[in-house]
XYZ file of C-alpha atoms in Angstrom:
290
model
C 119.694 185.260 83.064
C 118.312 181.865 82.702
C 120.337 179.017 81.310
C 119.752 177.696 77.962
C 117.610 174.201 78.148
C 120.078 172.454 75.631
C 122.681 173.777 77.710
C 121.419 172.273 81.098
C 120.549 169.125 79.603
C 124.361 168.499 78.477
C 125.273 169.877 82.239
C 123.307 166.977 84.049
C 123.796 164.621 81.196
C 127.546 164.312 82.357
C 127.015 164.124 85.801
C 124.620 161.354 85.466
C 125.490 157.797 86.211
C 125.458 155.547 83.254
C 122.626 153.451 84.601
C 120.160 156.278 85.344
C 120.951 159.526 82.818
C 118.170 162.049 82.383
C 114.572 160.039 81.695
C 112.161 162.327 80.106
C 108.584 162.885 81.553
C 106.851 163.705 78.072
C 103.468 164.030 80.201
C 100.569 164.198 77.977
C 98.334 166.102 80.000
C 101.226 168.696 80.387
C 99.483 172.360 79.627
C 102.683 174.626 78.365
C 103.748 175.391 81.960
C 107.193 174.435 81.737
C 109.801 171.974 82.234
C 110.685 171.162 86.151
C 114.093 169.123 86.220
C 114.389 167.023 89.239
C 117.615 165.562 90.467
C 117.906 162.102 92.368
C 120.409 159.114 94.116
C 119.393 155.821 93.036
C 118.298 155.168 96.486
C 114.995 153.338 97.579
C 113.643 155.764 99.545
C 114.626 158.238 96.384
C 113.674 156.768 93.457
C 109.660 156.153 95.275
C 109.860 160.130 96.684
C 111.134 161.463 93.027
C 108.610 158.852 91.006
C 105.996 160.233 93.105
C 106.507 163.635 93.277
C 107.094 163.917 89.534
C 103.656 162.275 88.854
C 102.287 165.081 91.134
C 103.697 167.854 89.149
C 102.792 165.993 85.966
C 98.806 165.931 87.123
C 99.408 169.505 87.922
C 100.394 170.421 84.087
C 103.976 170.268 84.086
C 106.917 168.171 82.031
C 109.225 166.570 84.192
C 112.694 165.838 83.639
C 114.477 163.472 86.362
C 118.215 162.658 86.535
C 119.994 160.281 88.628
C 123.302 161.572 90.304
C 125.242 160.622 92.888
C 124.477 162.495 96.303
C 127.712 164.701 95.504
C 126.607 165.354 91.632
C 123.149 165.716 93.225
C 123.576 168.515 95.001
C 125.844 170.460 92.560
C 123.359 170.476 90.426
C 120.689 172.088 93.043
C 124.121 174.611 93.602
C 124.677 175.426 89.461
C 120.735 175.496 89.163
C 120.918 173.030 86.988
C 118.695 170.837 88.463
C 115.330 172.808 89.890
C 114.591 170.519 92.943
C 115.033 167.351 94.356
C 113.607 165.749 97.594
C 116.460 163.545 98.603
C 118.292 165.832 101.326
C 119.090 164.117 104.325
C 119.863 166.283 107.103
C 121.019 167.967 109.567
C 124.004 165.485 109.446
C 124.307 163.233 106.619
C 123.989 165.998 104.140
C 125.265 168.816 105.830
C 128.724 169.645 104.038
C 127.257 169.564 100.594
C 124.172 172.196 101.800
C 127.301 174.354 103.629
C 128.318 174.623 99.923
C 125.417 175.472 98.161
C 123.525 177.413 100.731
C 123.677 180.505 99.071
C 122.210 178.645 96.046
C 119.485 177.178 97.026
C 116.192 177.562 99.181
C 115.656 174.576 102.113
C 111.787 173.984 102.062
C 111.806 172.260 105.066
C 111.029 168.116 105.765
C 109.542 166.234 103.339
C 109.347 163.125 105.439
C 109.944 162.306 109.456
C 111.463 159.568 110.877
C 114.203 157.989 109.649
C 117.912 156.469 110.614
C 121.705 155.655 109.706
C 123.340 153.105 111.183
C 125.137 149.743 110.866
C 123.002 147.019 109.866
C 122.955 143.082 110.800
C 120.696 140.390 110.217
C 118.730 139.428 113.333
C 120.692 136.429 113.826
C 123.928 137.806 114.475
C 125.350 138.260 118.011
C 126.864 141.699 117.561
C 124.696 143.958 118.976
C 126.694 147.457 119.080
C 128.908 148.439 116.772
C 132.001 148.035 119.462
C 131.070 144.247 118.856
C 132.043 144.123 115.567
C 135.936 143.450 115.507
C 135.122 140.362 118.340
C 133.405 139.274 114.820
C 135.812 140.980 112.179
C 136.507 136.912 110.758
C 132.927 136.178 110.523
C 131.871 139.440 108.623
C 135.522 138.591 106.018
C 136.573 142.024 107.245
C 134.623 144.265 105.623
C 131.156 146.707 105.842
C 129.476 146.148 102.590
C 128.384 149.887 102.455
C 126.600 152.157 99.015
C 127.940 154.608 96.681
C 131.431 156.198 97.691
C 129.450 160.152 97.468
C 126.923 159.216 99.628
C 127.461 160.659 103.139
C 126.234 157.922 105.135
C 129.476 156.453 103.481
C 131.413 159.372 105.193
C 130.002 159.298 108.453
C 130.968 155.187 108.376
C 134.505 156.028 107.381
C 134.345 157.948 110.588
C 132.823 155.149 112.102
C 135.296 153.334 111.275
C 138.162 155.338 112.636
C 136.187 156.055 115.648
C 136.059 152.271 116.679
C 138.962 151.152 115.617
C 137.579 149.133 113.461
C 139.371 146.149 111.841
C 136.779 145.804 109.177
C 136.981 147.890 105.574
C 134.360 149.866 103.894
C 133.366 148.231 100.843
C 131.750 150.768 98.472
C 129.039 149.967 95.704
C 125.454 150.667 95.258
C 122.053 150.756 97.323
C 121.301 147.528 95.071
C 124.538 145.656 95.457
C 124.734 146.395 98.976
C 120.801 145.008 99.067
C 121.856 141.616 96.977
C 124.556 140.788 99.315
C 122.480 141.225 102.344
C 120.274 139.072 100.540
C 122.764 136.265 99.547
C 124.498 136.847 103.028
C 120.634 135.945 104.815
C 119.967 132.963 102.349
C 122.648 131.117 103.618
C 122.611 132.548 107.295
C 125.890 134.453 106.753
C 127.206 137.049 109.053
C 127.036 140.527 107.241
C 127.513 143.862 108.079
C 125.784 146.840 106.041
C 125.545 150.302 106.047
C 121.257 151.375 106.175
C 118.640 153.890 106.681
C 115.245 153.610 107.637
C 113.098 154.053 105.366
C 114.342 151.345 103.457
C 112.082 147.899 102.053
C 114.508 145.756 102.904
C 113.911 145.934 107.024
C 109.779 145.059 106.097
C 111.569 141.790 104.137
C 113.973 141.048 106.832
C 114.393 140.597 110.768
C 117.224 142.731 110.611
C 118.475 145.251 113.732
C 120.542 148.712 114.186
C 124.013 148.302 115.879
C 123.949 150.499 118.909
C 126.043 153.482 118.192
C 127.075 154.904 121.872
C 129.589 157.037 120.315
C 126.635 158.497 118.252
C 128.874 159.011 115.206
C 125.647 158.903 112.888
C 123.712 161.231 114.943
C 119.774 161.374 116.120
C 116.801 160.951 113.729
C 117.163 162.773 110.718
C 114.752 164.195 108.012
C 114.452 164.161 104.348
C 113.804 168.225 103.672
C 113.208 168.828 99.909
C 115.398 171.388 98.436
C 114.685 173.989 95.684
C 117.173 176.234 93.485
C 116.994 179.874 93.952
C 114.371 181.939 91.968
C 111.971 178.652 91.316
C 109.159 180.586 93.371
C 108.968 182.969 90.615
C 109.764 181.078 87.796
C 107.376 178.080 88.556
C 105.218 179.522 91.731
C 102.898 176.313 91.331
C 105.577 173.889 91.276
C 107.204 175.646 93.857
C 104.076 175.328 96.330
C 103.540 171.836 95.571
C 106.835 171.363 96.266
C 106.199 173.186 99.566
C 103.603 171.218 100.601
C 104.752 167.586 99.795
C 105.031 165.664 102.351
C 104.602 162.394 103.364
C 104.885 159.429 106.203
C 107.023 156.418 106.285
C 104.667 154.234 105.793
C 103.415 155.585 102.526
C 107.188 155.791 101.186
C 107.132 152.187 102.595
C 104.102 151.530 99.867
C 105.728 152.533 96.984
C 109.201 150.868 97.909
C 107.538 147.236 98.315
C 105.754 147.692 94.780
C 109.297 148.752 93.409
C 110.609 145.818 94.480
C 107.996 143.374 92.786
C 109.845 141.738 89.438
C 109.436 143.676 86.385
C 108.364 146.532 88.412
C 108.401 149.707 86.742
C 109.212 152.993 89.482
C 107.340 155.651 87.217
C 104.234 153.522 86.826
C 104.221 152.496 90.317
C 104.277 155.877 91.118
C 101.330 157.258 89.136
C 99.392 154.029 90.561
C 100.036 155.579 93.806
C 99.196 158.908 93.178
C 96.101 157.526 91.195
C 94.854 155.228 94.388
C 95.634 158.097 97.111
C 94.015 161.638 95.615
C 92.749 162.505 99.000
C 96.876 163.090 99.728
C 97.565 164.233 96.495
C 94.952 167.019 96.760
C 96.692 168.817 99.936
C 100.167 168.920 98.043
C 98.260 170.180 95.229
C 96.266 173.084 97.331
C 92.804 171.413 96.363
C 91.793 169.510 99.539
């Protein structure tokens, strides 16, 4: 039995975070096809994939709602179905526990986008080079790791990071954007910092920053961002579902969209649609037309 829509909308309305609860598509051009519901972590790399993907699935004829969750909330939503997709799922390692507890719930339809990293992150300028240099430096960096949200599970693999190395330095949590503005503040004045990352991320085309070598290899290889569906959307929505499928992107594109995000009074949804507007010839393949 499906869920009632007023129902679902209270559901992800109280796991949202205050700053980013449950923005409404309203597409014009949508044609009666439904509603897809599309859940998302106010990451970089995120908010360009969801933007993006949403204006996709609005050009195909379809209302979009997105909500912003942390990566915990995130995926129990996918798990209660909830939430009908979302293409934030980093894995196999910094996801993995919450998929191990929603696998029955939900379909994996594979990598959405190649090529990407967790790590430790310095400005260029600073001497440490692997993370085993980092309590000869614990002073310099005021002993912490200025890291993101405390659900995200880069933050758990650096907690493990942290016990791993021995570490004299604390996890500060906070927020892809606070961690960003310190980084920022920290490179204005040629501060030692120390952040957690990923690549993709804008911040590394702004900045000579580097990876701290990670010879343990806490944080793994190179990962993947799969996109992740709820159970029963391939009947319910088969054309949402195949675009879905087929979205997939490089990189450098994501790298696009991120830059134009950070531009001031830039708008995420309308750079999105720009994108999507400026690069049919991709567009078409996710949409079966090419």
């Amino acid at each position: 039995m499906k869920k009632h829509p007023l129902n679902r909308r209270i559901r992800l309305a109280g796991l949202a975070l205050a700053t980013g609860a449950a923005l409404t598509a309203g597409a014009a051009q949508a044609q009666d096809k439904g509603t897809v519901h599309l859940a998302y972590v106010e990451w970089s790399s995120e908010v360009a994939s969801t933007n993006v993907v949403r204006a996709v699935l609005e050009q195909a004829g379809y209302e979009v709602d997105m909500t912003s969750l942390s990566a915990a909330a995130m995926w129990q939503a996918m798990g209660s179905g909830d939430a009908d997709a979302m293409v934030a799922a980093w894995l196999p390692t910094t996801h993995a526990d919450y998929l191990d507890r929603v696998r029955d719930n939900v379909e994996d339809l594979g990598v959405n986008l190649d090529g990407t990293k967790l790590g430790l992150v310095v400005p260029g300028y600073v001497e440490a080079d692997s993370i085993r240099d980092l309590n000869d430096h614990a002073d310099a960096f005021n002993g912490e790791i200025i890291g993101i949200d405390p659900g995200a599970g880069l933050m758990s693999l650096t907690e493990e990071v942290v016990d791993t190395y021995d570490l004299d330095l604390r996890l500060r949590s906070g927020s892809d954007a606070t961690m960003v503005a310190a980084l920022a503040s920290a490179i204005n004045n040629e501060e030692p910092i120390v952040v957690t990352s990923w690549t993709p991320h804008w911040m590394f085309a702004s900045w000579d920053l580097k990876y701290l070598e990670d010879p343990e290899g806490v944080y793994g290889g190179a990962e993947q961002i799969h996109t992740i569906v709820r159970q029963g959307l391939a009947d319910d929505m088969p054309e949402a579902y195949a675009i879905l499928d087929a979205f997939e992107w490089t990189p450098e594109q994501m790298g696009e969209v991120m830059l134009m995000n950070q531009e001031d009074g830039a708008d995420p949804y309308e750079n999105a649609k720009q994108w999507v507007e400026q690069n049919q010839d991709v567009v078409q393949s996710w949409l079966g037309e090419s």
